[in-house]
mmCIF file with all atom_site columns, C-alpha atoms in Angstrom:
data_model
loop_
_atom_site.group_PDB
_atom_site.id
_atom_site.type_symbol
_atom_site.label_atom_id
_atom_site.label_alt_id
_atom_site.label_comp_id
_atom_site.label_asym_id
_atom_site.label_entity_id
_atom_site.label_seq_id
_atom_site.pdbx_PDB_ins_code
_atom_site.Cartn_x
_atom_site.Cartn_y
_atom_site.Cartn_z
_atom_site.occupancy
_atom_site.B_iso_or_equiv
_atom_site.pdbx_formal_charge
_atom_site.auth_seq_id
_atom_site.auth_comp_id
_atom_site.auth_asym_id
_atom_site.auth_atom_id
_atom_site.pdbx_PDB_model_num
ATOM 1   C CA . MET A 1 1   ? 19.789  -10.523 -2.313  1.00 73.00 ? 7   MET A CA 1
ATOM 2   C CA . SER A 1 2   ? 17.155  -12.102 -0.130  1.00 89.00 ? 8   SER A CA 1
ATOM 3   C CA . LEU A 1 3   ? 14.362  -10.369 0.666   1.00 96.00 ? 9   LEU A CA 1
ATOM 4   C CA . ASN A 1 4   ? 13.773  -10.833 5.150   1.00 98.00 ? 10  ASN A CA 1
ATOM 5   C CA . VAL A 1 5   ? 10.089  -11.182 5.702   1.00 98.00 ? 11  VAL A CA 1
ATOM 6   C CA . LEU A 1 6   ? 8.057   -11.343 8.858   1.00 98.00 ? 12  LEU A CA 1
ATOM 7   C CA . VAL A 1 7   ? 4.744   -12.792 8.832   1.00 98.00 ? 13  VAL A CA 1
ATOM 8   C CA . VAL A 1 8   ? 2.025   -11.969 11.598  1.00 97.00 ? 14  VAL A CA 1
ATOM 9   C CA . ASP A 1 9   ? -0.962  -13.822 11.908  1.00 96.00 ? 15  ASP A CA 1
ATOM 10  C CA . ASP A 1 10  ? -2.859  -15.413 14.790  1.00 94.00 ? 16  ASP A CA 1
ATOM 11  C CA . GLN A 1 11  ? -3.827  -19.064 13.228  1.00 94.00 ? 17  GLN A CA 1
ATOM 12  C CA . GLY A 1 12  ? -0.586  -20.757 13.294  1.00 94.00 ? 18  GLY A CA 1
ATOM 13  C CA . ILE A 1 13  ? -2.005  -22.679 10.440  1.00 95.00 ? 19  ILE A CA 1
ATOM 14  C CA . VAL A 1 14  ? -2.301  -20.252 8.678   1.00 93.00 ? 20  VAL A CA 1
ATOM 15  C CA . ARG A 1 15  ? 1.262   -18.631 9.534   1.00 95.00 ? 21  ARG A CA 1
ATOM 16  C CA . ALA A 1 16  ? 2.620   -21.664 8.702   1.00 95.00 ? 22  ALA A CA 1
ATOM 17  C CA . GLY A 1 17  ? 1.081   -21.927 5.493   1.00 95.00 ? 23  GLY A CA 1
ATOM 18  C CA . PHE A 1 18  ? 2.414   -17.968 4.452   1.00 95.00 ? 24  PHE A CA 1
ATOM 19  C CA . ALA A 1 19  ? 5.688   -19.097 5.566   1.00 96.00 ? 25  ALA A CA 1
ATOM 20  C CA . ALA A 1 20  ? 6.061   -21.929 3.484   1.00 96.00 ? 26  ALA A CA 1
ATOM 21  C CA . VAL A 1 21  ? 4.998   -20.807 0.469   1.00 96.00 ? 27  VAL A CA 1
ATOM 22  C CA . ILE A 1 22  ? 7.571   -17.302 1.132   1.00 97.00 ? 28  ILE A CA 1
ATOM 23  C CA . ASP A 1 23  ? 10.589  -20.035 2.670   1.00 95.00 ? 29  ASP A CA 1
ATOM 24  C CA . ALA A 1 24  ? 10.213  -21.601 -0.940  1.00 95.00 ? 30  ALA A CA 1
ATOM 25  C CA . GLU A 1 25  ? 11.454  -18.710 -2.946  1.00 96.00 ? 31  GLU A CA 1
ATOM 26  C CA . GLU A 1 26  ? 15.212  -18.341 -3.667  1.00 94.00 ? 32  GLU A CA 1
ATOM 27  C CA . ASP A 1 27  ? 14.648  -14.444 -3.102  1.00 94.00 ? 33  ASP A CA 1
ATOM 28  C CA . MET A 1 28  ? 12.821  -14.462 0.216   1.00 96.00 ? 34  MET A CA 1
ATOM 29  C CA . ALA A 1 29  ? 13.423  -15.704 3.774   1.00 97.00 ? 35  ALA A CA 1
ATOM 30  C CA . VAL A 1 30  ? 11.146  -15.847 6.636   1.00 97.00 ? 36  VAL A CA 1
ATOM 31  C CA . VAL A 1 31  ? 13.155  -14.143 9.395   1.00 97.00 ? 37  VAL A CA 1
ATOM 32  C CA . GLY A 1 32  ? 10.256  -14.282 12.219  1.00 97.00 ? 38  GLY A CA 1
ATOM 33  C CA . GLU A 1 33  ? 6.753   -14.984 12.902  1.00 97.00 ? 39  GLU A CA 1
ATOM 34  C CA . ALA A 1 34  ? 4.224   -12.997 15.049  1.00 97.00 ? 40  ALA A CA 1
ATOM 35  C CA . ALA A 1 35  ? 0.876   -14.607 16.421  1.00 96.00 ? 41  ALA A CA 1
ATOM 36  C CA . ASP A 1 36  ? -0.503  -10.737 17.392  1.00 95.00 ? 42  ASP A CA 1
ATOM 37  C CA . GLY A 1 37  ? 0.200   -7.011  16.932  1.00 95.00 ? 43  GLY A CA 1
ATOM 38  C CA . ALA A 1 38  ? 2.319   -6.460  20.287  1.00 96.00 ? 44  ALA A CA 1
ATOM 39  C CA . ALA A 1 39  ? 4.837   -9.515  19.460  1.00 96.00 ? 45  ALA A CA 1
ATOM 40  C CA . ALA A 1 40  ? 4.925   -8.370  15.807  1.00 97.00 ? 46  ALA A CA 1
ATOM 41  C CA . VAL A 1 41  ? 6.090   -4.650  16.498  1.00 97.00 ? 47  VAL A CA 1
ATOM 42  C CA . ARG A 1 42  ? 8.635   -6.273  18.966  1.00 97.00 ? 48  ARG A CA 1
ATOM 43  C CA . LEU A 1 43  ? 10.022  -8.699  16.378  1.00 97.00 ? 49  LEU A CA 1
ATOM 44  C CA . ALA A 1 44  ? 9.923   -6.051  13.359  1.00 97.00 ? 50  ALA A CA 1
ATOM 45  C CA . GLU A 1 45  ? 12.337  -3.896  15.720  1.00 96.00 ? 51  GLU A CA 1
ATOM 46  C CA . GLU A 1 46  ? 14.538  -6.598  16.333  1.00 97.00 ? 52  GLU A CA 1
ATOM 47  C CA . LEU A 1 47  ? 14.896  -8.325  13.172  1.00 97.00 ? 53  LEU A CA 1
ATOM 48  C CA . ALA A 1 48  ? 14.535  -5.395  10.659  1.00 96.00 ? 54  ALA A CA 1
ATOM 49  C CA . PRO A 1 49  ? 12.657  -7.169  7.899   1.00 97.00 ? 55  PRO A CA 1
ATOM 50  C CA . ASP A 1 50  ? 11.827  -5.783  4.145   1.00 97.00 ? 56  ASP A CA 1
ATOM 51  C CA . VAL A 1 51  ? 8.317   -7.120  4.525   1.00 97.00 ? 57  VAL A CA 1
ATOM 52  C CA . VAL A 1 52  ? 5.892   -7.566  7.284   1.00 98.00 ? 58  VAL A CA 1
ATOM 53  C CA . VAL A 1 53  ? 2.879   -9.492  6.329   1.00 97.00 ? 59  VAL A CA 1
ATOM 54  C CA . MET A 1 54  ? 0.171   -8.200  8.466   1.00 96.00 ? 60  MET A CA 1
ATOM 55  C CA . ASP A 1 55  ? -3.237  -10.093 9.316   1.00 94.00 ? 61  ASP A CA 1
ATOM 56  C CA . VAL A 1 56  ? -5.318  -7.431  10.705  1.00 90.00 ? 62  VAL A CA 1
ATOM 57  C CA . ARG A 1 57  ? -7.518  -8.804  13.383  1.00 89.00 ? 63  ARG A CA 1
ATOM 58  C CA . MET A 1 58  ? -5.567  -10.758 16.247  1.00 91.00 ? 64  MET A CA 1
ATOM 59  C CA . PRO A 1 59  ? -5.539  -10.303 20.107  1.00 85.00 ? 65  PRO A CA 1
ATOM 60  C CA . GLU A 1 60  ? -3.880  -7.510  22.223  1.00 84.00 ? 66  GLU A CA 1
ATOM 61  C CA . LEU A 1 61  ? -2.760  -5.749  19.028  1.00 93.00 ? 67  LEU A CA 1
ATOM 62  C CA . ASP A 1 62  ? -4.602  -5.929  16.232  1.00 93.00 ? 68  ASP A CA 1
ATOM 63  C CA . GLY A 1 63  ? -2.887  -5.470  12.887  1.00 94.00 ? 69  GLY A CA 1
ATOM 64  C CA . ILE A 1 64  ? -4.121  -1.633  12.322  1.00 92.00 ? 70  ILE A CA 1
ATOM 65  C CA . ALA A 1 65  ? -2.477  -0.832  15.177  1.00 95.00 ? 71  ALA A CA 1
ATOM 66  C CA . ALA A 1 66  ? 0.761   -2.363  14.983  1.00 96.00 ? 72  ALA A CA 1
ATOM 67  C CA . THR A 1 67  ? 1.105   -1.290  11.512  1.00 95.00 ? 73  THR A CA 1
ATOM 68  C CA . ARG A 1 68  ? 0.903   2.633   12.375  1.00 94.00 ? 74  ARG A CA 1
ATOM 69  C CA . ILE A 1 69  ? 3.010   1.523   14.970  1.00 96.00 ? 75  ILE A CA 1
ATOM 70  C CA . ILE A 1 70  ? 5.849   -0.174  12.746  1.00 96.00 ? 76  ILE A CA 1
ATOM 71  C CA . THR A 1 71  ? 5.686   2.734   10.162  1.00 92.00 ? 77  THR A CA 1
ATOM 72  C CA . GLY A 1 72  ? 5.417   5.187   12.496  1.00 90.00 ? 78  GLY A CA 1
ATOM 73  C CA . ARG A 1 73  ? 9.412   4.168   12.854  1.00 91.00 ? 79  ARG A CA 1
ATOM 74  C CA . GLN A 1 74  ? 12.822  5.345   11.522  1.00 88.00 ? 80  GLN A CA 1
ATOM 75  C CA . ASN A 1 75  ? 13.816  2.824   8.328   1.00 89.00 ? 81  ASN A CA 1
ATOM 76  C CA . ALA A 1 76  ? 10.274  1.394   8.164   1.00 92.00 ? 82  ALA A CA 1
ATOM 77  C CA . PRO A 1 77  ? 9.440   -2.131  6.864   1.00 95.00 ? 83  PRO A CA 1
ATOM 78  C CA . ARG A 1 78  ? 7.151   -2.200  4.315   1.00 94.00 ? 84  ARG A CA 1
ATOM 79  C CA . VAL A 1 79  ? 3.903   -3.558  5.552   1.00 95.00 ? 85  VAL A CA 1
ATOM 80  C CA . LEU A 1 80  ? 1.618   -5.900  3.046   1.00 94.00 ? 86  LEU A CA 1
ATOM 81  C CA . VAL A 1 81  ? -2.074  -6.049  5.014   1.00 92.00 ? 87  VAL A CA 1
ATOM 82  C CA . LEU A 1 82  ? -3.703  -9.493  4.057   1.00 90.00 ? 88  LEU A CA 1
ATOM 83  C CA . THR A 1 83  ? -6.935  -10.389 5.945   1.00 83.00 ? 89  THR A CA 1
ATOM 84  C CA . THR A 1 84  ? -10.460 -12.662 5.462   1.00 80.00 ? 90  THR A CA 1
ATOM 85  C CA . PHE A 1 85  ? -12.674 -9.729  5.470   1.00 68.00 ? 91  PHE A CA 1
ATOM 86  C CA . ASP A 1 86  ? -12.265 -7.506  2.601   1.00 59.00 ? 92  ASP A CA 1
ATOM 87  C CA . LEU A 1 87  ? -14.523 -4.420  4.550   1.00 58.00 ? 93  LEU A CA 1
ATOM 88  C CA . ASP A 1 88  ? -14.351 -0.659  4.150   1.00 55.00 ? 94  ASP A CA 1
ATOM 89  C CA . ALA A 1 89  ? -12.663 0.282   7.772   1.00 61.00 ? 95  ALA A CA 1
ATOM 90  C CA . TYR A 1 90  ? -10.173 -2.799  7.290   1.00 71.00 ? 96  TYR A CA 1
ATOM 91  C CA . VAL A 1 91  ? -9.006  -1.297  3.873   1.00 73.00 ? 97  VAL A CA 1
ATOM 92  C CA . PHE A 1 92  ? -9.439  2.573   4.666   1.00 73.00 ? 98  PHE A CA 1
ATOM 93  C CA . ASP A 1 93  ? -7.990  2.083   8.243   1.00 80.00 ? 99  ASP A CA 1
ATOM 94  C CA . ALA A 1 94  ? -4.537  -0.195  6.804   1.00 81.00 ? 100 ALA A CA 1
ATOM 95  C CA . LEU A 1 95  ? -3.979  1.910   4.045   1.00 78.00 ? 101 LEU A CA 1
ATOM 96  C CA . ARG A 1 96  ? -3.927  4.950   6.247   1.00 79.00 ? 102 ARG A CA 1
ATOM 97  C CA . ALA A 1 97  ? -2.210  3.128   9.183   1.00 85.00 ? 103 ALA A CA 1
ATOM 98  C CA . GLY A 1 98  ? 0.793   2.837   6.539   1.00 86.00 ? 104 GLY A CA 1
ATOM 99  C CA . ALA A 1 99  ? 0.675   -0.114  5.040   1.00 89.00 ? 105 ALA A CA 1
ATOM 100 C CA . SER A 1 100 ? 2.290   -0.213  1.247   1.00 86.00 ? 106 SER A CA 1
ATOM 101 C CA . GLY A 1 101 ? -0.351  -2.711  0.027   1.00 85.00 ? 107 GLY A CA 1
ATOM 102 C CA . PHE A 1 102 ? -4.152  -4.819  1.082   1.00 84.00 ? 108 PHE A CA 1
ATOM 103 C CA . LEU A 1 103 ? -4.838  -8.363  -0.423  1.00 88.00 ? 109 LEU A CA 1
ATOM 104 C CA . LEU A 1 104 ? -7.025  -11.123 0.713   1.00 86.00 ? 110 LEU A CA 1
ATOM 105 C CA . LYS A 1 105 ? -6.059  -14.521 1.990   1.00 87.00 ? 111 LYS A CA 1
ATOM 106 C CA . ASP A 1 106 ? -6.990  -16.331 -0.778  1.00 87.00 ? 112 ASP A CA 1
ATOM 107 C CA . VAL A 1 107 ? -5.436  -15.071 -2.803  1.00 87.00 ? 113 VAL A CA 1
ATOM 108 C CA . ARG A 1 108 ? -2.785  -17.191 -5.045  1.00 91.00 ? 114 ARG A CA 1
ATOM 109 C CA . PRO A 1 109 ? 0.584   -17.733 -3.928  1.00 94.00 ? 115 PRO A CA 1
ATOM 110 C CA . ALA A 1 110 ? 2.244   -16.216 -7.066  1.00 94.00 ? 116 ALA A CA 1
ATOM 111 C CA . GLU A 1 111 ? 0.181   -13.272 -6.085  1.00 91.00 ? 117 GLU A CA 1
ATOM 112 C CA . LEU A 1 112 ? 1.282   -12.926 -2.957  1.00 94.00 ? 118 LEU A CA 1
ATOM 113 C CA . LEU A 1 113 ? 4.968   -14.092 -3.738  1.00 95.00 ? 119 LEU A CA 1
ATOM 114 C CA . GLN A 1 114 ? 4.631   -10.729 -6.516  1.00 92.00 ? 120 GLN A CA 1
ATOM 115 C CA . GLY A 1 115 ? 2.602   -8.652  -3.810  1.00 91.00 ? 121 GLY A CA 1
ATOM 116 C CA . ILE A 1 116 ? 5.636   -8.662  -1.389  1.00 95.00 ? 122 ILE A CA 1
ATOM 117 C CA . ARG A 1 117 ? 7.847   -8.402  -3.951  1.00 93.00 ? 123 ARG A CA 1
ATOM 118 C CA . VAL A 1 118 ? 6.381   -5.258  -5.159  1.00 86.00 ? 124 VAL A CA 1
ATOM 119 C CA . VAL A 1 119 ? 5.996   -3.319  -1.594  1.00 89.00 ? 125 VAL A CA 1
ATOM 120 C CA . ALA A 1 120 ? 10.015  -4.271  -0.998  1.00 91.00 ? 126 ALA A CA 1
ATOM 121 C CA . ALA A 1 121 ? 10.516  -2.400  -3.864  1.00 84.00 ? 127 ALA A CA 1
ATOM 122 C CA . GLY A 1 122 ? 8.786   0.627   -2.728  1.00 78.00 ? 128 GLY A CA 1
ATOM 123 C CA . GLU A 1 123 ? 5.717   0.434   -5.214  1.00 75.00 ? 129 GLU A CA 1
ATOM 124 C CA . SER A 1 124 ? 2.007   -0.521  -3.318  1.00 76.00 ? 130 SER A CA 1
ATOM 125 C CA . VAL A 1 125 ? -0.136  -3.414  -4.397  1.00 79.00 ? 131 VAL A CA 1
ATOM 126 C CA . LEU A 1 126 ? -4.459  -3.396  -3.593  1.00 74.00 ? 132 LEU A CA 1
ATOM 127 C CA . ALA A 1 127 ? -6.337  -6.046  -4.287  1.00 69.00 ? 133 ALA A CA 1
ATOM 128 C CA . PRO A 1 128 ? -9.068  -5.057  -6.987  1.00 60.00 ? 134 PRO A CA 1
ATOM 129 C CA . SER A 1 129 ? -11.476 -5.253  -4.812  1.00 59.00 ? 135 SER A CA 1
ATOM 130 C CA . ALA A 1 130 ? -9.900  -2.931  -2.237  1.00 59.00 ? 136 ALA A CA 1
ATOM 131 C CA . THR A 1 131 ? -9.075  -0.460  -5.392  1.00 57.00 ? 137 THR A CA 1
ATOM 132 C CA . ARG A 1 132 ? -12.996 -0.040  -6.054  1.00 54.00 ? 138 ARG A CA 1
ATOM 133 C CA . ARG A 1 133 ? -14.095 0.230   -2.492  1.00 57.00 ? 139 ARG A CA 1
ATOM 134 C CA . LEU A 1 134 ? -11.470 2.933   -2.139  1.00 58.00 ? 140 LEU A CA 1
ATOM 135 C CA . ILE A 1 135 ? -12.455 5.166   -4.899  1.00 53.00 ? 141 ILE A CA 1
ATOM 136 C CA . GLY A 1 136 ? -16.167 4.280   -4.229  1.00 56.00 ? 142 GLY A CA 1
ATOM 137 C CA . HIS A 1 137 ? -16.005 5.644   -0.763  1.00 54.00 ? 143 HIS A CA 1
ATOM 138 C CA . TYR A 1 138 ? -14.715 8.953   -1.464  1.00 50.00 ? 144 TYR A CA 1
ATOM 139 C CA . ALA A 1 139 ? -16.354 9.681   -4.978  1.00 49.00 ? 145 ALA A CA 1
ATOM 140 C CA . SER A 1 140 ? -19.975 9.255   -3.204  1.00 50.00 ? 146 SER A CA 1
ATOM 141 C CA . GLY A 1 141 ? -18.696 10.685  0.649   1.00 51.00 ? 147 GLY A CA 1
ATOM 142 C CA . PRO A 1 142 ? -18.912 14.296  1.630   1.00 48.00 ? 148 PRO A CA 1
ATOM 143 C CA . ALA A 1 143 ? -15.858 16.365  0.777   1.00 45.00 ? 149 ALA A CA 1
ATOM 144 C CA . THR A 1 144 ? -12.865 16.144  3.268   1.00 45.00 ? 150 THR A CA 1
ATOM 145 C CA . ALA A 1 145 ? -10.842 18.519  4.924   1.00 45.00 ? 151 ALA A CA 1
ATOM 146 C CA . VAL A 1 146 ? -7.801  19.325  2.732   1.00 44.00 ? 152 VAL A CA 1
ATOM 147 C CA . PRO A 1 147 ? -5.076  18.736  5.563   1.00 47.00 ? 153 PRO A CA 1
ATOM 148 C CA . ALA A 1 148 ? -2.698  21.796  6.526   1.00 44.00 ? 154 ALA A CA 1
ATOM 149 C CA . GLY A 1 149 ? 0.424   22.617  4.230   1.00 46.00 ? 155 GLY A CA 1
ATOM 150 C CA . SER A 1 150 ? -0.918  19.900  1.656   1.00 52.00 ? 156 SER A CA 1
ATOM 151 C CA . SER A 1 151 ? -2.463  22.824  -1.159  1.00 58.00 ? 157 SER A CA 1
ATOM 152 C CA . ARG A 1 152 ? 1.205   25.097  -0.792  1.00 68.00 ? 158 ARG A CA 1
ATOM 153 C CA . GLU A 1 153 ? 2.600   21.395  -1.430  1.00 69.00 ? 159 GLU A CA 1
ATOM 154 C CA . LEU A 1 154 ? 0.652   21.174  -4.365  1.00 78.00 ? 160 LEU A CA 1
ATOM 155 C CA . GLU A 1 155 ? 1.728   23.833  -5.927  1.00 82.00 ? 161 GLU A CA 1
ATOM 156 C CA . THR A 1 156 ? 5.125   22.392  -6.292  1.00 85.00 ? 162 THR A CA 1
ATOM 157 C CA . LEU A 1 157 ? 4.033   20.183  -8.920  1.00 89.00 ? 163 LEU A CA 1
ATOM 158 C CA . THR A 1 158 ? 4.117   20.292  -12.845 1.00 91.00 ? 164 THR A CA 1
ATOM 159 C CA . GLY A 1 159 ? 0.521   19.932  -14.716 1.00 90.00 ? 165 GLY A CA 1
ATOM 160 C CA . SER A 1 160 ? 2.510   16.504  -15.957 1.00 93.00 ? 166 SER A CA 1
ATOM 161 C CA . GLN A 1 161 ? 2.593   15.733  -12.510 1.00 92.00 ? 167 GLN A CA 1
ATOM 162 C CA . ARG A 1 162 ? -0.785  16.158  -10.597 1.00 90.00 ? 168 ARG A CA 1
ATOM 163 C CA . THR A 1 163 ? -2.364  14.833  -14.416 1.00 92.00 ? 169 THR A CA 1
ATOM 164 C CA . VAL A 1 164 ? -0.342  11.824  -13.128 1.00 92.00 ? 170 VAL A CA 1
ATOM 165 C CA . LEU A 1 165 ? -1.349  11.978  -9.609  1.00 91.00 ? 171 LEU A CA 1
ATOM 166 C CA . THR A 1 166 ? -5.259  11.474  -10.424 1.00 87.00 ? 172 THR A CA 1
ATOM 167 C CA . LEU A 1 167 ? -4.017  8.577   -12.919 1.00 87.00 ? 173 LEU A CA 1
ATOM 168 C CA . VAL A 1 168 ? -2.425  7.259   -10.128 1.00 85.00 ? 174 VAL A CA 1
ATOM 169 C CA . ALA A 1 169 ? -5.449  7.491   -7.884  1.00 80.00 ? 175 ALA A CA 1
ATOM 170 C CA . SER A 1 170 ? -7.957  6.386   -10.032 1.00 75.00 ? 176 SER A CA 1
ATOM 171 C CA . GLY A 1 171 ? -5.737  2.759   -9.959  1.00 70.00 ? 177 GLY A CA 1
ATOM 172 C CA . LEU A 1 172 ? -4.072  2.919   -13.045 1.00 77.00 ? 178 LEU A CA 1
ATOM 173 C CA . THR A 1 173 ? -0.537  1.207   -13.416 1.00 78.00 ? 179 THR A CA 1
ATOM 174 C CA . ASN A 1 174 ? 2.562   3.409   -14.703 1.00 83.00 ? 180 ASN A CA 1
ATOM 175 C CA . ALA A 1 175 ? 2.321   0.765   -18.123 1.00 85.00 ? 181 ALA A CA 1
ATOM 176 C CA . GLU A 1 176 ? -1.839  1.985   -18.224 1.00 86.00 ? 182 GLU A CA 1
ATOM 177 C CA . ILE A 1 177 ? -1.168  5.617   -17.562 1.00 90.00 ? 183 ILE A CA 1
ATOM 178 C CA . ALA A 1 178 ? 2.220   5.558   -20.276 1.00 92.00 ? 184 ALA A CA 1
ATOM 179 C CA . GLU A 1 179 ? -0.730  3.974   -22.729 1.00 93.00 ? 185 GLU A CA 1
ATOM 180 C CA . GLN A 1 180 ? -3.326  6.682   -21.777 1.00 93.00 ? 186 GLN A CA 1
ATOM 181 C CA . LEU A 1 181 ? -1.249  9.775   -22.164 1.00 94.00 ? 187 LEU A CA 1
ATOM 182 C CA . GLY A 1 182 ? 0.839   8.378   -25.212 1.00 95.00 ? 188 GLY A CA 1
ATOM 183 C CA . ILE A 1 183 ? 4.223   8.601   -22.955 1.00 95.00 ? 189 ILE A CA 1
ATOM 184 C CA . THR A 1 184 ? 6.580   6.230   -21.957 1.00 94.00 ? 190 THR A CA 1
ATOM 185 C CA . VAL A 1 185 ? 6.445   3.659   -18.805 1.00 90.00 ? 191 VAL A CA 1
ATOM 186 C CA . GLY A 1 186 ? 9.825   5.401   -17.710 1.00 92.00 ? 192 GLY A CA 1
ATOM 187 C CA . THR A 1 187 ? 8.465   8.965   -17.924 1.00 95.00 ? 193 THR A CA 1
ATOM 188 C CA . VAL A 1 188 ? 5.184   8.291   -16.358 1.00 93.00 ? 194 VAL A CA 1
ATOM 189 C CA . LYS A 1 189 ? 8.011   6.317   -13.367 1.00 90.00 ? 195 LYS A CA 1
ATOM 190 C CA . SER A 1 190 ? 9.760   9.256   -13.287 1.00 93.00 ? 196 SER A CA 1
ATOM 191 C CA . HIS A 1 191 ? 6.741   11.732  -13.141 1.00 94.00 ? 197 HIS A CA 1
ATOM 192 C CA . VAL A 1 192 ? 5.544   9.274   -10.118 1.00 91.00 ? 198 VAL A CA 1
ATOM 193 C CA . ASN A 1 193 ? 8.838   9.434   -8.202  1.00 90.00 ? 199 ASN A CA 1
ATOM 194 C CA . ALA A 1 194 ? 9.097   13.263  -8.420  1.00 92.00 ? 200 ALA A CA 1
ATOM 195 C CA . LEU A 1 195 ? 5.554   13.718  -7.200  1.00 92.00 ? 201 LEU A CA 1
ATOM 196 C CA . LEU A 1 196 ? 6.288   11.557  -3.872  1.00 88.00 ? 202 LEU A CA 1
ATOM 197 C CA . ARG A 1 197 ? 9.878   13.085  -2.922  1.00 88.00 ? 203 ARG A CA 1
ATOM 198 C CA . LYS A 1 198 ? 7.600   16.589  -3.773  1.00 89.00 ? 204 LYS A CA 1
ATOM 199 C CA . LEU A 1 199 ? 4.648   15.627  -1.659  1.00 87.00 ? 205 LEU A CA 1
ATOM 200 C CA . GLY A 1 200 ? 7.088   14.098  1.085   1.00 82.00 ? 206 GLY A CA 1
ATOM 201 C CA . LEU A 1 201 ? 4.694   10.775  0.508   1.00 81.00 ? 207 LEU A CA 1
ATOM 202 C CA . ARG A 1 202 ? 6.024   7.131   1.000   1.00 74.00 ? 208 ARG A CA 1
ATOM 203 C CA . ASP A 1 203 ? 4.334   5.633   -2.044  1.00 75.00 ? 209 ASP A CA 1
ATOM 204 C CA . ARG A 1 204 ? 1.715   5.300   -4.523  1.00 77.00 ? 210 ARG A CA 1
ATOM 205 C CA . VAL A 1 205 ? -1.145  4.117   -1.918  1.00 74.00 ? 211 VAL A CA 1
ATOM 206 C CA . GLN A 1 206 ? -0.317  7.400   0.367   1.00 77.00 ? 212 GLN A CA 1
ATOM 207 C CA . ALA A 1 207 ? -0.631  9.416   -2.933  1.00 82.00 ? 213 ALA A CA 1
ATOM 208 C CA . THR A 1 208 ? -4.253  8.173   -4.096  1.00 78.00 ? 214 THR A CA 1
ATOM 209 C CA . ILE A 1 209 ? -5.733  8.747   0.004   1.00 76.00 ? 215 ILE A CA 1
ATOM 210 C CA . LEU A 1 210 ? -4.046  12.394  -0.492  1.00 81.00 ? 216 LEU A CA 1
ATOM 211 C CA . ALA A 1 211 ? -5.564  12.558  -3.966  1.00 81.00 ? 217 ALA A CA 1
ATOM 212 C CA . TYR A 1 212 ? -9.214  11.978  -2.674  1.00 73.00 ? 218 TYR A CA 1
ATOM 213 C CA . ASP A 1 213 ? -8.544  14.025  0.378   1.00 73.00 ? 219 ASP A CA 1
ATOM 214 C CA . LEU A 1 214 ? -8.307  17.104  -1.875  1.00 76.00 ? 220 LEU A CA 1
ATOM 215 C CA . GLY A 1 215 ? -10.627 16.296  -4.069  1.00 72.00 ? 221 GLY A CA 1
ATOM 216 C CA . LEU A 1 216 ? -8.010  15.842  -6.991  1.00 73.00 ? 222 LEU A CA 1
ATOM 217 C CA . ALA A 1 217 ? -9.670  12.463  -7.802  1.00 63.00 ? 223 ALA A CA 1
ATOM 218 C CA . ARG A 1 218 ? -12.783 10.769  -9.193  1.00 56.00 ? 224 ARG A CA 1
ATOM 219 C CA . PRO A 1 219 ? -13.823 7.860   -10.492 1.00 48.00 ? 225 PRO A CA 1
ATOM 220 C CA . ASN A 1 220 ? -12.811 7.260   -14.253 1.00 44.00 ? 226 ASN A CA 1
ATOM 221 C CA . PRO A 1 221 ? -10.664 10.743  -14.250 1.00 38.00 ? 227 PRO A CA 1
ATOM 222 C CA . PRO A 1 222 ? -10.106 11.838  -18.064 1.00 37.00 ? 228 PRO A CA 1
ATOM 223 C CA . GLY A 1 223 ? -6.930  11.765  -18.790 1.00 40.00 ? 229 GLY A CA 1
ATOM 224 C CA . PRO A 1 224 ? -5.435  14.936  -21.364 1.00 40.00 ? 230 PRO A CA 1
ATOM 225 C CA . HIS A 1 225 ? -2.744  14.287  -22.841 1.00 36.00 ? 231 HIS A CA 1
ATOM 226 C CA . LEU A 1 226 ? 0.736   15.767  -20.997 1.00 38.00 ? 232 LEU A CA 1
#
């Protein structure tokens, strides 16, 4: 099945370039293009794409606000944010708005295509610099208030699931977690799926944010064996 993609960028030449790269793939099709956030919100509802490739800085309605509206709907598409600016505010705001990924516009075509496939499959993708900045922000900042009900939800996790949650939050892939804990990748996937379901989270990005909000994760957390 072909992945339907909506491309959003206020620069026509950039938008056309992304669209050309995506349309050249057999398993992808660009179903629409938008030059601002307001048009993105409208087209996302009309066209029901699987993935929205979203710019941040745009007129009328920026990409962060548009992402928040789009991901707040039922059966929302995944949003992959692409921006020229690797700034803390953009990274944090995009993820909290519901984006499933954050990449820089100078990403190689192959990495962009892989990012689209990854978020379409329900996973998340972050530029390495974004992951480091996210972790650094929570490591150096003051403790945040625990969201209402979160402690109770965490109590439903098994010890293994809590351990995997902290490692997910450190930016490790399933394969890296499996190697660190001495278990199979399939077992890691099962733990990730279970903890996302129990906590009512959409993907690994949301899990990472929650883990840092609750103080469960720190830079380079230890990895006790299950």
